[in-house]
CSV table of C-alpha atoms in Angstrom, one decimal:
chain,number,residue,atom,x,y,z
A,1331,MET,CA,47.0,58.1,102.0
A,1332,LYS,CA,49.3,55.4,100.6
A,1333,ASN,CA,50.0,57.4,97.5
A,1334,VAL,CA,50.8,60.5,99.5
A,1335,LEU,CA,53.2,58.5,101.7
A,1336,LEU,CA,55.0,56.9,98.7
A,1337,ARG,CA,55.6,60.3,97.0
A,1338,SER,CA,57.2,61.5,100.3
A,1339,VAL,CA,59.4,58.4,100.3
A,1340,ALA,CA,60.5,59.1,96.8
A,1341,VAL,CA,61.5,62.7,97.7
A,1342,MET,CA,63.6,61.4,100.6
A,1343,GLY,CA,65.6,59.4,98.1
A,1344,VAL,CA,64.5,55.9,99.0
A,1345,SER,CA,62.1,55.3,96.1
A,1346,ALA,CA,63.5,51.8,95.8
A,1347,PHE,CA,61.2,50.9,98.6
A,1348,ALA,CA,58.1,52.2,96.9
A,1349,GLY,CA,57.3,49.1,95.0
A,1350,HIS,CA,57.5,47.0,98.2
A,1351,ALA,CA,55.4,49.4,100.2
A,1352,ALA,CA,52.7,49.5,97.5
A,1353,ALA,CA,52.3,45.8,97.8
A,1354,GLN,CA,51.7,45.8,101.5
A,1355,GLU,CA,48.8,46.9,103.6
A,1356,MET,CA,49.1,50.1,105.6
A,1357,GLU,CA,47.7,50.5,109.1
A,1358,LEU,CA,45.7,53.7,109.5
A,1359,ASN,CA,44.8,55.0,113.0
A,1360,LEU,CA,42.6,58.0,113.9
A,1361,SER,CA,42.9,59.3,117.5
A,1362,GLY,CA,42.7,62.6,119.4
A,1363,PHE,CA,41.9,64.3,122.7
A,1364,TYR,CA,40.0,67.1,124.3
A,1365,VAL,CA,41.0,68.9,127.5
A,1366,GLY,CA,38.7,71.6,129.0
A,1367,SER,CA,39.6,73.8,132.0
A,1368,LEU,CA,38.1,76.2,134.3
A,1369,GLY,CA,40.7,77.8,136.6
A,1370,TYR,CA,41.6,80.6,139.0
A,1371,ILE,CA,44.9,82.5,139.3
A,1372,ASP,CA,46.1,84.8,142.1
A,1373,GLY,CA,48.2,87.4,140.3
A,1374,ASP,CA,48.6,91.1,139.7
A,1375,LEU,CA,46.6,91.3,136.5
A,1376,GLY,CA,45.2,94.9,136.9
A,1377,SER,CA,41.9,96.2,138.1
A,1378,SER,CA,40.1,95.5,134.7
A,1379,SER,CA,41.1,91.8,134.6
A,1380,ARG,CA,39.2,88.7,135.9
A,1381,ASP,CA,41.0,86.3,138.1
A,1382,TYR,CA,39.4,83.2,136.5
A,1383,ALA,CA,39.1,81.9,132.9
A,1384,THR,CA,38.1,78.9,130.7
A,1385,GLY,CA,40.1,77.3,128.0
A,1386,SER,CA,40.5,74.1,125.9
A,1387,ASP,CA,43.1,72.1,124.1
A,1388,SER,CA,42.0,69.6,121.5
A,1389,GLU,CA,43.6,67.8,118.5
A,1390,ILE,CA,42.9,65.1,116.0
A,1391,HIS,CA,45.8,62.7,115.1
A,1392,ILE,CA,46.2,60.7,111.9
A,1393,ASP,CA,48.8,57.9,111.8
A,1394,ALA,CA,49.7,55.6,109.0
A,1395,SER,CA,52.5,53.0,108.9
A,1396,THR,CA,53.7,49.8,107.3
A,1397,ILE,CA,56.7,47.5,107.8
A,1398,LEU,CA,58.6,46.4,104.7
A,1399,ASP,CA,59.9,42.9,104.2
A,1400,ASN,CA,63.4,44.1,105.2
A,1401,GLY,CA,62.1,45.3,108.6
A,1402,LEU,CA,62.1,49.0,107.7
A,1403,GLU,CA,59.1,50.8,109.2
A,1404,ILE,CA,57.7,53.7,107.1
A,1405,GLY,CA,55.0,56.0,108.6
A,1406,PHE,CA,53.2,59.3,108.4
A,1407,HIS,CA,51.9,61.5,111.2
A,1408,ALA,CA,49.7,64.6,111.2
A,1409,GLU,CA,48.0,66.6,114.0
A,1410,ALA,CA,45.0,68.9,113.4
A,1411,LYS,CA,44.6,71.5,116.1
A,1412,LEU,CA,41.0,72.5,116.7
A,1413,GLU,CA,41.5,75.8,118.5
A,1414,GLU,CA,42.5,79.1,117.1
A,1415,ASP,CA,44.7,81.3,119.2
A,1416,SER,CA,43.1,84.7,118.8
A,1417,ALA,CA,45.9,86.4,120.7
A,1418,SER,CA,48.5,85.5,118.1
A,1419,ASN,CA,46.1,84.9,115.2
A,1420,ASP,CA,47.4,81.4,115.0
A,1421,GLY,CA,44.9,79.7,112.8
A,1422,ASP,CA,47.0,76.9,111.5
A,1423,PHE,CA,44.7,73.8,111.3
A,1424,ILE,CA,47.5,71.3,110.8
A,1425,GLU,CA,50.3,71.8,113.3
A,1426,GLU,CA,52.5,68.8,112.6
A,1427,LYS,CA,52.9,66.6,109.5
A,1428,PHE,CA,55.9,64.5,108.8
A,1429,VAL,CA,57.1,61.1,107.5
A,1430,TYR,CA,59.4,58.8,109.4
A,1431,PHE,CA,61.7,55.9,108.7
A,1432,GLN,CA,62.6,53.6,111.6
A,1433,GLY,CA,64.8,50.5,111.9
A,1434,VAL,CA,67.6,49.0,114.0
A,1435,TRP,CA,69.7,52.0,113.1
A,1436,GLY,CA,67.3,54.5,114.7
A,1437,ARG,CA,64.6,56.8,113.5
A,1438,LEU,CA,64.6,59.6,110.8
A,1439,GLU,CA,61.9,62.2,110.6
A,1440,PHE,CA,61.3,64.7,107.8
A,1441,GLY,CA,58.6,67.4,107.9
A,1442,ASP,CA,56.9,69.9,110.2
A,1443,GLN,CA,57.7,68.6,113.7
A,1444,ASP,CA,59.3,69.7,116.9
A,1445,GLY,CA,63.1,69.5,117.0
A,1446,VAL,CA,65.1,67.3,119.4
A,1447,ALA,CA,65.6,70.3,121.8
A,1448,ASP,CA,61.9,70.1,122.5
A,1449,GLN,CA,61.2,66.3,122.1
A,1450,MET,CA,64.1,65.2,124.3
A,1451,ALA,CA,63.9,67.8,127.1
A,1452,ILE,CA,63.0,66.5,130.6
A,1453,TYR,CA,61.5,68.9,133.1
A,1454,ALA,CA,59.5,69.0,136.3
A,1455,PRO,CA,56.7,66.4,136.1
A,1456,THR,CA,53.1,67.4,135.6
A,1457,LEU,CA,49.7,65.7,136.0
A,1458,PHE,CA,47.8,68.0,133.6
A,1459,ARG,CA,48.2,67.9,129.9
A,1460,GLY,CA,48.9,71.5,128.8
A,1461,ASN,CA,48.4,72.9,132.3
A,1462,THR,CA,51.8,73.4,133.9
A,1463,VAL,CA,54.1,76.2,134.9
A,1464,ASN,CA,56.5,75.2,132.0
A,1465,ASP,CA,55.9,74.9,128.3
A,1466,ALA,CA,52.1,75.0,128.7
A,1467,GLU,CA,49.6,74.6,125.8
A,1468,LEU,CA,46.8,75.6,128.1
A,1469,SER,CA,47.5,77.5,131.2
A,1470,LEU,CA,46.1,80.4,133.3
A,1471,THR,CA,49.6,81.5,134.1
A,1472,SER,CA,49.9,82.8,130.6
A,1473,LEU,CA,47.6,85.6,131.6
A,1474,ASN,CA,50.6,87.3,133.4
A,1475,SER,CA,53.2,86.2,130.9
A,1476,ILE,CA,54.8,83.6,133.2
A,1477,ASN,CA,54.7,81.0,130.4
A,1478,THR,CA,56.6,83.1,127.9
A,1479,VAL,CA,59.9,82.0,129.6
A,1480,THR,CA,60.3,78.2,129.7
A,1481,THR,CA,63.1,75.6,130.2
A,1482,ILE,CA,62.3,74.1,126.8
A,1483,TRP,CA,63.3,75.8,123.5
A,1484,ASN,CA,60.3,77.8,122.3
A,1485,GLY,CA,61.8,80.2,119.8
A,1486,GLY,CA,60.8,80.6,116.2
A,1487,ASP,CA,58.3,78.2,114.7
A,1488,ASP,CA,58.3,74.9,116.6
A,1489,PHE,CA,56.8,73.1,113.6
A,1490,ALA,CA,59.1,74.5,111.0
A,1491,THR,CA,60.1,71.9,108.3
A,1492,LYS,CA,63.2,70.1,109.5
A,1493,ILE,CA,65.1,66.8,109.6
A,1494,ASN,CA,65.3,64.9,112.9
A,1495,TYR,CA,67.4,61.8,113.6
A,1496,PHE,CA,67.3,59.7,116.8
A,1497,THR,CA,69.8,56.9,117.6
A,1498,PRO,CA,68.6,53.6,119.1
A,1499,ARG,CA,68.6,53.6,122.9
A,1500,ILE,CA,71.7,51.7,124.0
A,1501,ALA,CA,72.4,51.0,127.7
A,1502,GLY,CA,69.8,53.7,128.5
A,1503,PHE,CA,71.4,56.4,126.3
A,1504,GLN,CA,69.8,58.0,123.2
A,1505,ALA,CA,71.1,60.9,121.1
A,1506,GLY,CA,69.2,63.1,118.7
A,1507,LEU,CA,70.1,65.7,116.0
A,1508,SER,CA,67.9,68.3,114.2
A,1509,PHE,CA,68.5,70.6,111.2
A,1510,THR,CA,66.1,73.4,110.3
A,1511,PRO,CA,67.0,75.4,107.1
A,1512,ASP,CA,64.3,78.1,107.7
A,1513,GLN,CA,61.7,79.0,110.3
A,1514,ALA,CA,58.8,78.2,108.1
A,1515,GLN,CA,56.5,75.3,107.4
A,1516,GLY,CA,57.1,73.7,104.0
A,1517,GLY,CA,54.4,74.1,101.4
A,1518,SER,CA,53.9,73.3,97.7
A,1519,ASN,CA,56.7,75.8,96.9
A,1520,PHE,CA,60.2,75.7,98.3
A,1521,ASP,CA,61.0,78.1,101.1
A,1522,SER,CA,62.9,81.3,100.4
A,1523,LEU,CA,66.6,80.9,99.8
A,1524,PHE,CA,67.3,84.2,101.5
A,1525,ASP,CA,68.4,84.3,105.1
A,1526,THR,CA,65.9,85.5,107.7
A,1527,LEU,CA,66.3,86.6,111.3
A,1528,TYR,CA,66.4,83.0,112.4
A,1529,ASP,CA,67.4,80.1,110.2
A,1530,GLU,CA,69.9,77.2,109.7
A,1531,SER,CA,69.4,76.0,113.3
A,1532,ILE,CA,71.1,72.9,114.6
A,1533,GLU,CA,69.7,71.1,117.7
A,1534,PHE,CA,71.4,68.3,119.7
A,1535,GLY,CA,70.0,66.3,122.5
A,1536,VAL,CA,70.9,63.3,124.7
A,1537,THR,CA,68.8,61.4,127.3
A,1538,TYR,CA,69.4,58.6,129.7
A,1539,MET,CA,66.6,56.4,131.0
A,1540,GLY,CA,67.4,53.7,133.5
A,1541,GLU,CA,66.7,52.0,136.8
A,1542,LEU,CA,69.1,52.9,139.7
A,1543,ALA,CA,67.7,50.3,142.1
A,1544,ASN,CA,64.5,48.3,142.7
A,1545,ASP,CA,61.6,50.6,141.9
A,1546,VAL,CA,63.8,53.7,141.5
A,1547,ASN,CA,63.8,55.0,137.9
A,1548,VAL,CA,65.8,58.0,136.6
A,1549,GLY,CA,65.6,60.2,133.5
A,1550,LEU,CA,68.3,62.7,132.5
A,1551,SER,CA,68.4,65.1,129.5
A,1552,GLY,CA,70.7,67.7,128.0
A,1553,THR,CA,69.9,69.8,124.9
A,1554,TYR,CA,71.7,72.4,122.8
A,1555,LEU,CA,70.5,74.7,120.0
A,1556,SER,CA,72.4,77.1,117.8
A,1557,ALA,CA,71.0,79.3,114.9
A,1558,ASP,CA,72.0,81.9,112.4
A,1559,SER,CA,70.4,85.3,112.8
A,1560,GLY,CA,71.1,86.3,109.2
A,1561,SER,CA,71.8,90.0,108.9
A,1562,THR,CA,72.3,90.7,112.6
A,1563,SER,CA,75.4,90.1,114.8
A,1564,LEU,CA,73.4,87.9,117.2
A,1565,ASP,CA,73.4,84.2,116.8
A,1566,PRO,CA,70.8,82.7,119.1
A,1567,GLN,CA,71.8,79.7,121.2
A,1568,SER,CA,70.3,77.8,124.1
A,1569,TYR,CA,71.2,74.9,126.3
A,1570,SER,CA,69.1,73.0,128.9
A,1571,VAL,CA,69.5,70.2,131.4
A,1572,GLY,CA,66.7,68.3,133.2
A,1573,ALA,CA,66.2,65.3,135.5
A,1574,ASN,CA,63.4,63.1,136.9
A,1575,VAL,CA,63.5,60.5,139.6
A,1576,ALA,CA,60.5,58.2,140.2
A,1577,THR,CA,59.9,55.7,143.0
A,1578,GLY,CA,56.6,54.2,144.2
A,1579,GLY,CA,53.9,56.8,143.4
A,1580,PHE,CA,56.3,59.7,143.6
A,1581,THR,CA,58.1,61.5,140.8
A,1582,PHE,CA,60.4,64.5,141.4
A,1583,GLY,CA,62.1,66.6,138.8
A,1584,ALA,CA,63.7,69.9,137.8
A,1585,SER,CA,65.2,71.6,134.8
A,1586,TYR,CA,67.3,74.6,133.8
A,1587,LYS,CA,67.8,76.6,130.6
A,1588,GLN,CA,70.1,79.4,129.5
A,1589,SER,CA,69.3,81.3,126.3
A,1590,GLU,CA,71.7,83.9,124.8
A,1591,ASP,CA,72.0,86.3,121.8
A,1592,LEU,CA,68.3,86.2,121.1
A,1593,THR,CA,67.1,88.3,118.2
A,1594,SER,CA,64.1,90.6,118.5
A,1595,ASP,CA,61.6,88.0,117.3
A,1596,LEU,CA,62.8,85.5,119.9
A,1597,SER,CA,63.2,87.6,123.0
A,1598,MET,CA,60.7,86.7,125.7
A,1599,ALA,CA,58.7,88.7,128.2
A,1600,GLY,CA,60.5,91.9,127.6
A,1601,PHE,CA,64.0,90.6,128.1
A,1602,ALA,CA,66.5,92.0,125.6
A,1603,ASN,CA,68.9,89.3,124.4
A,1604,GLU,CA,69.1,86.5,127.0
A,1605,TYR,CA,67.3,84.9,130.0
A,1606,THR,CA,67.6,81.9,132.3
A,1607,ALA,CA,64.7,79.8,133.5
A,1608,TRP,CA,64.2,76.9,135.9
A,1609,ASP,CA,61.5,74.7,137.4
A,1610,ILE,CA,61.3,72.2,140.2
A,1611,GLY,CA,58.4,70.1,141.5
A,1612,GLY,CA,56.9,66.7,142.2
A,1613,ILE,CA,53.8,64.6,141.8
A,1614,TYR,CA,52.2,61.8,143.8
A,1615,GLU,CA,49.7,59.3,142.2
A,1616,THR,CA,47.6,56.8,144.0
A,1617,GLY,CA,44.8,55.0,142.2
A,1618,ALA,CA,42.7,57.6,140.3
A,1619,TRP,CA,44.0,60.5,142.4
A,1620,GLY,CA,47.1,62.7,141.7
A,1621,PHE,CA,48.7,65.6,143.6
A,1622,GLN,CA,51.2,68.1,142.2
A,1623,LEU,CA,53.3,70.9,143.5
A,1624,THR,CA,55.6,72.8,141.1
A,1625,TYR,CA,57.5,76.1,141.1
A,1626,ALA,CA,59.1,77.9,138.2
């Protein structure tokens, strides 16, 4: 693991740190989760469809990191997804894999990872991992295509190889920037140099996290994405805003997204070139119990 990390460091152009990292111990952590669901949905699914289903969402996470003598933290993260989505033939075992460099100047990520338009987006709160009306990993509402339209950017390959940069959080504010040359995960060979339907995307995000008064916390986000569609005249772009307010055991939130000039491989749920989406909801937690009401 240490040698793999050091080769990645060299590629990033900071091979001067390799000798220092090799002389230090690296911390390796293995973690993961499993979520299983049995649910019911009331919807117009047709006479041949069931109104209940089962599903699961599980991953194994691998993390390695070390802190150099100069205070720079270097790390590696990978996520192995244990389900195969038979509907989309998505059999990728490793979803995310990237290296990161973190210091007082912020955080730099390189590899197969979500962009800042996804990572920094704030939306209606949820109690259930992967089970929500927005950006769901595991949701019965996908049976009637509700989840194909979300307030979080979901076009192209979320885990395409990219560069992410996050500033330090100053006075509650943090900004992020992503650049994705091509919508493909990097491999042992370089990606094609030819333009595809969706490439050279730039993402920008900003968030604010702060306390307005005693026991009243607020989170705000705004994101923007623009991409080159190659040979077509459409250049996809999307912007979103979101907010959460928490006090006591209550959290309320909402979000809104506008997507325009979508190419054929990005259009969602039968919409031609654009769509808008929004959600609103709240949760209440007390002890081991939680209650949620959300609409999208």
